[in-house]
Amino acid sequence: MNGLVVLESYRICLMVSVGGILMSLLPLSAGDRVALVIGNNKYEQALRLNNASRDAVALSNRLQAGGFTVFTVKDGTIRDTLKALKEFCEASKKADAAFFFYAGHGLEISGRNYLIPVDARLSEEIDLDLETLALEKVIKDMSRSGAVLKVIVLDCCRDNPLRKNRSWISKSRSSGGGLAEVSQNDLAEGTMLVFSASPGKTALDGNGDHSPFTQALLNETKRGSGGISSIFSRVATTVKEQEPWIKFDGSGKSFAAFNEFQLLTDLPIASEKINASHIKSGIAAMNTRTGALLKVPEQFTSIQKAVEASIEGDIVLVKEGVYYESIKVFEKKRIEIRGENRDTTILRTRLPQSCLTISSSSEVKITNLALEFAGKERVSAIDQSSEDDSDVPFLCSGILNNDVVIEKCRINGLNNLNGVLLKGKSNRVFDCELEKCITGIKFCGQDGETTGAIQANKVVKSGGYGILTCCLARIRISENTCSECGFGIFTRGSVLQINGNTCSSNKLGGIYVSTEKDDSAVNDSPVRIFENHASKNILGINISGESGPNKIMFQVNGNECNDNQLYGIRVEDGMHAKVDDNNTSGNSSGIVFSDSAYGVISNNESVDNELHGIQVYDGASCLISGNTGKRNGLCGIVAYGADTKPSITDNICNSNGTYGVWVERSTVCGKFSGNTTEGNSKGGVIRSGVID
């Protein structure tokens, strides 16, 4: 058994890009940074792994090179693990950053997550607290340490290694494999939690030297580009089959904090050595330079000239001011165009040109710029609530491009132009403010070829869509605010997940998912729509399709869909969905399944709606179980239509305006039991025209 290994830290110059994850967290001039890295292969009572220990050693070396004090545990017992955690937290007191990484077996029991040391036996459930490290203990101990930023990364979502020999584990698990989801409210301020696979999904150990997730992480940190959240977003795109899961605490501040610290910010700048004659002529200096800072207007009279003079790794720094330009980036190279201040560094354009057009397959990053429409022309040919925005220019457009990042920009279309259009793979729009655009952010491209993330943006007063996707895409749409738009979020074709968004006070809908064909050829796993706020719209969350039954399943859970004019959540057109643990109150109807939709409606709270709590009709087939439907204007649950086939069990339907549960005589009701129907005005249950 290998004991605890403590690696001493040392600092290196930022001229090299190893340890990017660390240097992205904080500049080198910041205070202490501490890491605990655990990798377990040699299990005594569980299936042995091949790569976890190598993962830990490789990442420890990378972190140490980045200036962290690193505590490394290789094949650790529970005693080794707890000792290391204690020493790690002691060393993290008031540190600027604390980083925890675990590779090995993990286990979910009754909704709680556990990390398994190599000597764990787990003969009985009581052994969990004695022989494993609970994730909640890691979170709490790191919170108590007082570290400013806390990163927890778990590459341990392998399937249960003990299930065949421990029957009590099989009975206690909430899902078939993987880890359980952790609420952002359980994370202390300044905490970022990363799973190598989404909750309930297993990850791979890998056939190479490292697991797929850790290999992607090592590759990205070696590249050393972007803040910590950007790095993990690229990792998630690389191992998209596992659907890595990233969660920030509920303070609303953490995403910006983790994404604030840029690796390139502290690179030594070579631009001071550029020959003055080269600057005046707009010719790039020696091609051997890297990371040069090209200043506008001090060194270049226009942004376009600086872009043309740039080479791989350069930063075009634009001073405060107003620039009337239409920038084009067509050459294949990795550059950044960075404004000095997104409120006062303004790039303006007149129709029909865009502010920025990117058409290359290399990485281009746009940060801290304001993009504005400056002309007096009005776009009158386009209905701003129409789906057709193709004739309207975008202030920033990326065509046939990959790895474009639009970050911390302010974009205003003055009700005439669209905001951001990106086509291609691994594109990202982060932390931008968009106002008065016909469409705020649009991702489109070939089916299955569009990937990336739209995260932490604020989109207001878009006449058409706040966020629009127009293809079968592997995109994560998370933590955005879309208000006073036509639709907050509208997807034509499936996406990976829509989570943590606030889509309220929109003219039409909060979140609208429309599938047009069999999406399973692109996304063979459920589309997750969770922890969103979709309130005070005409409709809250809508899932529909134009081509009939679809193989994709939608998991709709933990959403707040209240006070919408029509319904909180609706599933229609043969879509398959599991709708559970949502709050749908104060709508016309809370949850609606119609037009041959099928699936499960469970554990939702649907109260104080104008008509019904849950409404199922026109051929819908679903299990309705464990819901609360109280104080609705008519019924708690209503089902009607000759082809409608509900099973209604264990619901609480009290104090409604007419009946607790009403099933039309022509409706074929399957299992019907365990429902509580008290205090309703006309009766508890009416089936086949007869009150029970």
XYZ file of C-alpha atoms in Angstrom:
692
model
C 0.000 0.000 0.000
C 1.395 3.367 -0.945
C 1.240 5.965 1.743
C 0.721 9.694 1.627
C 3.097 11.618 -0.616
C 3.498 15.358 -0.130
C 5.058 17.286 -2.994
C 6.677 20.612 -2.208
C 5.665 23.502 -4.444
C 7.772 25.874 -6.440
C 6.952 28.728 -8.808
C 7.859 29.098 -12.442
C 7.744 31.948 -14.922
C 4.536 32.320 -16.875
C 6.565 32.243 -20.082
C 5.722 28.540 -20.294
C 2.138 27.341 -20.395
C 2.265 24.181 -18.313
C -0.059 24.079 -15.354
C -2.581 26.195 -17.192
C -5.385 25.249 -14.887
C -3.551 26.717 -11.941
C -2.371 29.812 -13.640
C -5.877 30.363 -14.908
C -7.170 30.371 -11.371
C -5.089 33.271 -10.174
C -2.135 35.340 -11.320
C 1.230 34.205 -9.988
C 1.433 37.248 -7.796
C -1.554 36.032 -5.806
C -1.331 34.231 -2.499
C -1.040 30.539 -1.708
C -2.583 27.850 -3.870
C -3.005 24.327 -2.571
C -4.107 21.053 -4.185
C -5.034 17.546 -3.009
C -4.870 14.880 -5.722
C -6.021 11.293 -5.044
C -5.765 8.323 -7.421
C -6.807 4.790 -6.448
C -6.127 1.689 -8.565
C -5.364 -1.232 -6.248
C -8.677 -1.970 -4.551
C -8.810 -4.877 -2.118
C -12.544 -5.615 -2.382
C -13.480 -3.908 -5.659
C -12.567 -4.108 -9.306
C -9.084 -2.702 -9.845
C -8.563 0.222 -12.173
C -5.746 0.856 -14.617
C -5.362 4.604 -14.887
C -6.466 6.373 -11.695
C -3.010 6.420 -10.064
C -1.321 7.549 -13.273
C -3.966 10.254 -13.616
C -3.155 11.510 -10.119
C 0.614 11.553 -10.664
C 0.364 13.326 -14.027
C -2.007 15.977 -12.714
C 0.084 16.458 -9.552
C 3.114 17.193 -11.701
C 1.139 19.633 -13.801
C -0.221 21.417 -10.731
C 3.131 21.537 -9.009
C 4.703 23.062 -12.106
C 2.021 25.724 -11.922
C 3.053 26.806 -8.450
C 0.710 24.823 -6.192
C 1.546 23.048 -2.991
C 0.363 19.546 -3.918
C -0.660 16.736 -1.562
C -0.801 13.479 -3.550
C -2.390 10.233 -2.330
C -1.776 7.150 -4.450
C -3.783 3.989 -3.620
C -4.784 5.461 -0.291
C -6.600 3.770 2.582
C -9.357 5.583 4.450
C -6.773 6.603 7.035
C -4.429 7.996 4.372
C -7.312 9.832 2.724
C -8.668 11.492 5.863
C -5.179 12.494 6.983
C -4.463 14.057 3.613
C -7.785 15.907 3.599
C -7.057 17.347 7.033
C -3.565 18.502 6.050
C -4.860 19.887 2.756
C -7.563 21.944 4.462
C -5.111 23.193 7.080
C -2.767 24.337 4.318
C -5.699 25.946 2.462
C -6.645 28.325 5.260
C -7.208 31.709 3.640
C -5.526 30.473 0.438
C -6.448 32.110 -2.829
C -7.298 28.769 -4.422
C -7.848 25.200 -3.232
C -8.054 22.392 -5.802
C -9.322 18.849 -5.030
C -9.081 16.032 -7.593
C -10.157 12.411 -7.159
C -9.767 9.494 -9.578
C -11.019 6.070 -8.546
C -14.266 4.345 -7.674
C -17.230 6.447 -6.591
C -20.619 5.397 -5.324
C -24.066 6.968 -4.925
C -26.290 5.700 -2.126
C -29.703 7.244 -1.385
C -28.777 10.446 -3.196
C -25.412 10.895 -1.416
C -22.016 10.524 -3.096
C -19.053 8.632 -1.640
C -15.400 8.307 -2.701
C -14.029 4.816 -2.063
C -10.546 4.229 -0.580
C -8.709 1.042 -1.578
C -9.394 -0.782 1.722
C -13.184 -0.193 1.823
C -15.223 -3.378 2.343
C -18.744 -1.977 2.783
C -20.253 -5.168 4.137
C -23.169 -3.201 5.567
C -24.640 0.237 4.976
C -23.330 1.456 8.325
C -19.793 1.003 6.952
C -20.259 3.936 4.578
C -19.469 6.515 7.243
C -16.492 4.511 8.487
C -14.837 3.335 5.306
C -15.502 6.000 2.648
C -15.059 9.728 2.137
C -18.394 11.473 1.619
C -18.383 14.204 -1.010
C -20.356 16.461 1.321
C -17.489 16.235 3.833
C -15.042 17.395 1.171
C -17.319 20.315 0.304
C -17.821 21.326 3.945
C -14.168 20.966 4.959
C -12.982 23.014 1.998
C -15.596 25.661 2.791
C -14.366 25.895 6.386
C -10.784 26.320 5.191
C -11.598 29.838 4.037
C -10.014 29.467 0.591
C -11.324 32.125 -1.772
C -11.833 29.808 -4.762
C -12.549 26.110 -4.338
C -12.469 23.630 -7.230
C -13.597 20.003 -6.770
C -13.085 17.603 -9.683
C -14.286 13.986 -9.552
C -13.264 11.522 -12.246
C -14.921 8.657 -10.423
C -18.297 7.994 -11.985
C -17.474 4.377 -12.762
C -20.299 1.898 -12.267
C -20.766 0.366 -8.813
C -17.791 -1.997 -8.336
C -19.394 -3.846 -5.402
C -22.956 -4.304 -6.620
C -22.659 -8.025 -7.374
C -21.494 -8.803 -3.869
C -23.424 -6.245 -1.825
C -27.176 -6.593 -2.230
C -27.846 -3.687 0.142
C -26.091 -1.346 -2.298
C -28.369 -2.314 -5.183
C -31.422 -1.650 -3.034
C -30.171 1.751 -1.839
C -29.109 3.291 -5.120
C -31.210 6.020 -6.709
C -30.077 5.210 -10.257
C -28.302 2.570 -12.275
C -24.845 4.080 -12.025
C -22.760 7.220 -11.690
C -23.044 9.906 -9.038
C -26.009 11.874 -7.744
C -26.585 15.493 -8.658
C -25.500 18.109 -6.105
C -27.597 21.235 -5.672
C -25.855 24.567 -6.113
C -27.323 25.552 -2.742
C -25.113 22.901 -1.120
C -21.964 24.574 -2.438
C -20.292 27.351 -0.496
C -19.666 30.661 -2.232
C -16.666 30.457 -4.522
C -17.075 26.738 -5.266
C -16.922 24.982 -8.622
C -17.855 21.278 -8.792
C -16.997 19.126 -11.821
C -18.075 15.529 -12.511
C -16.355 13.696 -15.370
C -19.799 12.342 -16.332
C -23.247 13.784 -15.796
C -25.220 12.624 -12.729
C -26.508 9.092 -13.162
C -24.082 8.373 -16.023
C -20.918 6.281 -15.782
C -17.482 7.377 -16.985
C -14.660 5.353 -18.510
C -11.314 4.348 -17.032
C -9.858 4.340 -20.555
C -7.573 2.075 -22.536
C -4.673 4.501 -22.815
C -2.363 5.950 -20.170
C -5.129 8.083 -18.663
C -8.900 8.177 -18.441
C -10.529 10.090 -21.335
C -11.544 12.920 -18.997
C -8.135 13.332 -17.346
C -6.361 13.056 -20.704
C -8.526 15.883 -22.046
C -7.818 17.930 -18.907
C -4.062 17.394 -19.242
C -4.221 18.400 -22.904
C -6.158 21.580 -22.179
C -3.927 22.662 -19.308
C -0.880 22.071 -21.473
C -2.373 24.403 -24.057
C -3.023 26.840 -21.213
C -5.695 28.933 -22.893
C -8.541 30.645 -21.060
C -9.940 30.748 -17.572
C -10.748 27.708 -15.486
C -14.397 27.561 -16.602
C -13.329 27.839 -20.243
C -10.849 25.007 -19.806
C -13.449 22.651 -18.380
C -15.964 23.641 -21.044
C -13.460 22.541 -23.688
C -12.795 19.338 -21.757
C -16.549 18.678 -21.698
C -16.697 19.123 -25.463
C -13.758 16.747 -25.983
C -15.344 13.930 -23.941
C -18.918 14.758 -24.879
C -19.936 11.069 -24.791
C -19.621 11.145 -20.981
C -21.413 14.507 -20.697
C -19.190 16.071 -18.011
C -21.171 18.121 -15.517
C -20.129 21.518 -14.129
C -21.876 23.280 -11.261
C -21.187 26.621 -9.583
C -22.515 27.719 -6.214
C -25.780 29.618 -6.025
C -24.286 33.001 -5.170
C -24.299 34.082 -8.797
C -20.735 35.347 -8.495
C -18.643 32.236 -9.003
C -18.850 31.789 -12.747
C -17.466 35.267 -13.332
C -14.786 34.720 -10.696
C -13.519 31.483 -12.199
C -13.661 32.815 -15.723
C -12.038 36.139 -14.797
C -8.501 34.872 -14.434
C -7.014 34.480 -17.896
C -3.789 32.602 -18.534
C -2.653 35.009 -21.242
C -3.110 38.039 -18.984
C 0.247 37.524 -17.333
C 2.260 36.325 -20.341
C 5.450 38.329 -20.896
C 4.682 40.731 -23.714
C 7.081 40.843 -26.645
C 5.450 43.775 -28.365
C 7.793 46.290 -26.743
C 10.544 44.888 -29.003
C 8.632 45.417 -32.261
C 10.552 47.661 -34.625
C 8.925 51.081 -34.953
C 9.090 51.020 -38.757
C 7.249 47.717 -38.761
C 4.542 49.216 -36.555
C 4.054 52.214 -38.797
C 3.759 50.084 -41.896
C 1.397 47.669 -40.239
C 3.761 44.746 -40.852
C 4.066 42.133 -38.123
C 7.401 41.957 -36.365
C 9.612 38.878 -36.329
C 7.568 35.736 -36.839
C 9.412 34.099 -33.970
C 7.631 36.197 -31.367
C 4.689 34.797 -29.388
C 2.095 36.445 -27.210
C 2.682 39.948 -28.574
C 0.419 42.781 -27.507
C -0.679 44.844 -30.517
C -2.093 48.144 -29.273
C -4.805 50.150 -31.022
C -4.479 53.073 -31.666
C -1.002 53.527 -30.142
C 0.734 51.089 -32.506
C -1.891 50.465 -35.194
C -4.279 53.033 -36.574
C -7.142 50.539 -36.898
C -8.235 47.255 -35.373
C -8.265 45.619 -38.812
C -4.610 46.498 -39.414
C -3.646 45.026 -36.051
C -5.585 41.850 -36.852
C -3.849 41.537 -40.216
C -0.448 42.061 -38.588
C -1.044 39.525 -35.845
C 0.330 36.019 -35.786
C -0.384 32.955 -33.649
C -0.946 33.818 -29.971
C -1.105 37.606 -30.313
C -3.503 39.893 -28.460
C -4.991 42.934 -30.161
C -5.622 45.366 -27.296
C -8.120 48.098 -28.181
C -8.096 51.267 -26.101
C -11.272 52.981 -24.923
C -13.015 54.908 -27.662
C -15.456 54.560 -30.548
C -14.297 52.717 -33.676
C -16.296 52.694 -36.910
C -14.976 49.506 -38.472
C -16.123 46.188 -39.874
C -13.492 43.696 -38.760
C -12.805 40.526 -40.729
C -10.715 37.622 -39.427
C -10.186 35.190 -42.284
C -6.642 33.946 -41.709
C -6.194 30.731 -39.743
C -4.510 31.691 -36.464
C -5.195 31.823 -32.730
C -5.580 35.436 -31.613
C -7.544 37.511 -29.133
C -9.197 40.859 -29.744
C -9.578 42.473 -26.327
C -11.198 45.752 -25.447
C -9.942 47.853 -22.565
C -13.467 48.227 -21.159
C -16.660 46.737 -22.559
C -18.659 49.826 -21.659
C -16.322 52.322 -23.299
C -14.474 50.362 -26.004
C -17.123 50.544 -28.705
C -17.094 49.067 -32.189
C -19.900 50.433 -34.378
C -21.163 49.473 -37.797
C -23.725 50.593 -40.332
C -25.885 48.326 -42.478
C -25.336 45.983 -44.191
C -22.009 45.176 -42.527
C -21.274 43.303 -39.298
C -18.925 44.612 -36.634
C -16.984 41.335 -36.680
C -16.895 38.502 -39.202
C -14.849 35.415 -38.393
C -14.337 32.766 -41.056
C -11.477 30.509 -40.073
C -10.979 27.173 -38.381
C -8.611 28.431 -35.701
C -9.254 29.905 -32.255
C -10.399 33.503 -32.082
C -11.370 35.134 -28.809
C -13.317 38.388 -28.529
C -13.465 39.988 -25.067
C -14.485 43.264 -23.434
C -15.854 44.952 -26.538
C -19.107 46.790 -27.109
C -20.634 46.038 -30.506
C -23.305 48.473 -31.637
C -25.447 49.347 -34.629
C -24.716 52.949 -35.558
C -26.870 53.610 -38.614
C -30.243 55.291 -38.798
C -31.628 52.657 -41.171
C -34.590 50.618 -39.987
C -35.054 46.949 -40.792
C -38.727 46.860 -41.706
C -38.861 43.747 -43.887
C -38.402 41.346 -40.993
C -41.080 40.636 -38.421
C -39.144 40.652 -35.150
C -41.200 37.748 -33.805
C -40.562 35.739 -36.979
C -38.271 32.716 -37.116
C -36.604 34.123 -40.246
C -33.618 36.285 -39.325
C -31.522 35.230 -42.313
C -31.742 38.591 -44.070
C -30.680 40.565 -41.027
C -26.936 41.003 -40.334
C -25.382 39.895 -37.052
C -23.129 42.293 -35.184
C -20.719 39.376 -34.690
C -20.807 36.355 -36.989
C -18.630 33.281 -37.162
C -19.032 31.211 -40.310
C -17.600 27.694 -40.722
C -15.451 28.296 -37.683
C -14.328 26.341 -34.617
C -13.130 27.372 -31.154
C -14.452 30.924 -31.250
C -14.984 32.532 -27.849
C -17.128 35.636 -27.361
C -16.703 36.706 -23.756
C -17.651 39.708 -21.631
C -18.894 41.720 -24.584
C -21.773 44.176 -24.668
C -23.911 43.985 -27.806
C -26.744 46.340 -28.787
C -28.672 45.938 -32.026
C -30.962 48.934 -31.444
C -33.890 46.769 -32.636
C -32.320 46.548 -36.093
C -29.659 43.829 -36.016
C -29.021 40.383 -34.611
C -26.373 39.780 -31.950
C -24.028 36.774 -32.253
C -24.097 34.020 -34.885
C -21.715 31.055 -34.603
C -21.466 27.991 -36.834
C -19.117 25.099 -36.158
C -17.574 23.167 -33.289
C -16.499 24.134 -29.763
C -17.762 27.704 -29.959
C -18.581 29.504 -26.729
C -20.451 32.651 -25.715
C -19.832 33.570 -22.053
C -20.825 36.400 -19.761
C -22.048 38.796 -22.461
C -24.797 41.406 -22.281
C -27.065 41.636 -25.318
C -29.857 44.182 -25.721
C -32.394 45.055 -28.418
C -31.200 42.448 -30.898
C -33.747 40.722 -33.120
C -32.062 37.441 -32.140
C -29.524 37.651 -29.319
C -27.360 34.516 -29.702
C -27.755 31.998 -32.529
C -25.932 28.688 -32.998
C -26.532 26.803 -36.231
C -24.787 24.522 -38.693
C -24.865 20.974 -39.950
C -26.737 18.461 -37.830
C -24.404 16.791 -35.353
C -21.517 19.109 -36.219
C -22.426 22.008 -33.942
C -20.981 21.907 -30.420
C -20.205 24.383 -27.689
C -21.704 26.322 -24.804
C -23.855 29.391 -24.213
C -23.377 30.346 -20.588
C -23.947 33.168 -18.104
C -25.166 35.697 -20.668
C -27.837 38.338 -20.144
C -30.165 38.853 -23.116
C -32.950 41.431 -22.864
C -35.462 43.008 -25.226
C -34.768 40.756 -28.216
C -37.797 40.989 -30.480
C -37.442 37.416 -31.735
C -35.287 35.120 -29.599
C -32.933 35.579 -26.699
C -31.066 32.358 -27.573
C -31.763 30.314 -30.715
C -30.297 27.019 -31.958
C -31.262 25.727 -35.400
C -29.750 22.259 -35.703
C -29.283 18.935 -33.965
C -26.509 20.163 -31.721
C -24.423 19.143 -28.740
C -24.733 22.452 -26.951
C -25.071 23.328 -23.283
C -27.243 26.350 -22.561
C -26.783 27.267 -18.911
C -27.058 30.091 -16.378
C -28.311 32.672 -18.887
C -30.918 35.354 -18.221
C -33.374 36.013 -21.051
C -36.158 38.504 -20.424
C -38.449 40.792 -22.411
C -37.748 38.771 -25.573
C -40.125 37.001 -27.933
C -38.898 33.606 -26.764
C -36.250 33.357 -24.052
C -34.638 30.141 -25.350
C -35.804 28.438 -28.552
C -34.156 25.277 -29.896
C -35.057 23.747 -33.273
C -33.391 20.367 -32.891
C -32.154 18.841 -29.662
C -29.338 20.070 -27.426
C -27.436 18.355 -24.612
C -28.895 20.292 -21.730
C -30.655 23.487 -20.734
C -30.058 24.301 -17.085
C -29.927 27.108 -14.564
C -31.414 29.690 -16.916
C -33.866 32.430 -15.967
C -36.365 32.986 -18.789
C -39.067 35.241 -17.439
C -41.329 38.033 -18.657
C -40.956 37.083 -22.320
C -43.727 37.908 -24.800
C -44.260 34.327 -25.955
C -42.354 31.551 -24.239
C -39.661 30.978 -21.661
C -38.056 27.777 -23.041
C -39.342 26.196 -26.257
C -37.800 22.961 -27.583
C -38.947 21.913 -31.052
C -37.620 18.710 -32.637
C -38.040 18.317 -36.360
C -36.684 14.821 -37.020
C -35.290 11.752 -35.282
C -32.623 13.367 -33.135
C -31.378 10.067 -31.710
C -28.881 9.835 -34.575
C -27.083 12.795 -32.976
C -28.045 12.709 -29.299
C -28.576 9.159 -28.047
C -28.882 10.213 -24.396
C -31.699 12.126 -22.687
C -31.913 15.874 -23.152
C -31.920 17.395 -19.674
C -33.901 20.551 -18.904
C -33.389 21.294 -15.229
C -33.237 23.999 -12.568
C -34.525 26.726 -14.871
C -36.867 29.582 -13.949
C -39.487 30.087 -16.659
C -42.151 32.364 -15.219
C -44.433 35.196 -16.296
C -44.362 34.232 -19.976
C -47.283 33.128 -22.129
C -45.916 29.580 -21.761
C -43.165 28.338 -19.468
C -41.448 25.245 -20.930
C -42.749 23.634 -24.139
C -41.483 20.422 -25.782
C -42.883 19.667 -29.216
C -42.055 18.066 -32.575
C -43.275 18.366 -36.117
C -42.525 14.816 -37.286
C -44.384 12.723 -34.753
C -42.847 10.343 -32.196
C -39.195 10.956 -31.417
C -36.721 8.581 -29.818
C -35.090 11.236 -27.675
C -36.274 11.347 -24.070
C -36.482 14.657 -22.256
C -35.785 14.848 -18.528
C -37.516 17.909 -17.142
C -36.832 18.341 -13.452
C -36.304 20.932 -10.744
C -37.720 23.817 -12.782
C -39.775 26.749 -11.482
C -42.526 27.500 -14.018
C -44.967 29.856 -12.349
C -47.443 32.574 -13.291
C -47.431 31.877 -17.036
C -50.548 32.875 -18.997
C -51.129 29.405 -20.474
C -49.208 26.555 -18.860
C -46.096 25.909 -16.831
C -44.813 22.828 -18.706
C -46.281 21.279 -21.849
C -45.207 18.137 -23.732
C -46.925 17.482 -27.076
C -46.612 15.924 -30.555
C -45.604 12.421 -29.514
C -42.624 13.564 -27.447
C -41.279 11.309 -24.685
C -40.585 13.049 -21.378
C -40.094 12.472 -17.682
C -41.374 15.526 -15.835
C -40.582 15.383 -12.139
C -39.913 17.557 -9.126
C -41.007 20.799 -10.788
C -43.014 23.699 -9.356
C -45.803 24.783 -11.706
C -48.093 27.185 -9.885
C -50.191 30.191 -10.789
C -50.501 29.249 -14.475
C -53.649 28.605 -16.495
C -52.727 24.894 -16.195
C -49.638 23.567 -14.466
C -48.460 20.548 -16.511
C -49.962 19.456 -19.846
C -49.369 16.278 -21.901
C -51.220 16.226 -25.247
C -51.197 14.976 -28.824
C -49.800 11.478 -28.153
C -47.063 12.633 -25.783
C -45.976 9.921 -23.372
C -43.836 9.428 -20.287
C -43.981 10.143 -16.558
C -45.346 13.050 -14.508
C -44.140 12.587 -10.938
C -43.477 14.449 -7.698
C -44.423 17.860 -9.047
C -46.135 20.636 -7.094
C -48.886 22.104 -9.241
C -51.057 24.374 -7.129
C -53.096 27.552 -7.442
C -53.474 27.274 -11.214
C -56.464 28.937 -12.880
C -57.764 25.714 -14.460
C -56.009 22.418 -13.685
C -52.934 21.231 -11.880
C -52.195 18.444 -14.387
C -53.998 18.090 -17.714
C -53.655 15.020 -20.017
C -55.598 14.671 -23.281
C -55.643 13.833 -27.018
C -53.931 10.462 -26.916
C -51.320 11.170 -24.265
C -50.119 8.115 -22.343
C -48.367 8.618 -19.035
C -47.935 7.618 -15.422
C -49.104 10.401 -13.093
C -47.747 9.677 -9.628
C -46.760 11.406 -6.421
C -47.854 14.879 -7.489
C -49.512 17.599 -5.431
C -52.428 19.353 -7.154
C -54.121 21.690 -4.710
C -56.272 24.814 -4.825
C -56.600 24.795 -8.611
C -59.596 26.565 -10.154
C -61.137 23.368 -11.556
C -59.343 20.024 -11.015
C -56.129 18.760 -9.499
C -55.755 16.195 -12.311
C -57.891 15.920 -15.450
C -57.678 13.330 -18.268
C -59.879 13.141 -21.336
C -59.996 11.790 -24.877
C -60.719 8.291 -26.200
C -57.052 7.502 -26.946
C -55.707 8.986 -23.715
C -54.246 6.325 -21.398
C -53.157 7.599 -17.983
C -52.277 5.700 -14.803
C -52.979 7.839 -11.749
C -51.446 6.812 -8.411
C -50.488 8.302 -5.061
C -51.304 11.935 -5.851
C -52.614 14.571 -3.422
C -55.449 16.536 -5.021
C -57.186 18.567 -2.330
C -59.194 21.789 -2.125
C -59.756 22.251 -5.858
C -62.624 24.230 -7.417
C -64.509 21.174 -8.747
C -62.993 17.671 -8.484
C -59.744 16.334 -7.166
C -59.364 13.940 -10.122
C -61.620 13.929 -13.205
C -61.354 11.220 -15.873
C -63.675 11.413 -18.876
C -65.875 8.350 -19.506
C -64.192 7.635 -22.898
C -60.694 7.683 -21.414
C -59.043 4.345 -20.639
C -57.473 4.737 -17.207
C -54.879 2.146 -16.221
C -53.852 1.761 -12.618
C -55.789 4.062 -10.291
C -54.913 3.908 -6.595
C -53.577 5.682 -3.541
C -54.806 9.161 -4.420
C -55.883 11.636 -1.718
C -58.813 13.850 -2.734
C -60.192 15.906 0.134
C -62.016 19.221 0.388
C -62.827 19.587 -3.315
C -65.987 21.586 -4.115
C -67.865 18.924 -6.107
C -66.215 15.697 -5.132
C -63.036 13.731 -4.850
C -62.861 11.560 -7.979
C -65.104 11.336 -11.027
C -64.532 8.505 -13.507
C -66.778 7.330 -16.353
C -69.213 10.072 -15.424
C -69.716 8.682 -11.923
C -68.408 10.270 -8.743
C -66.452 7.760 -6.643
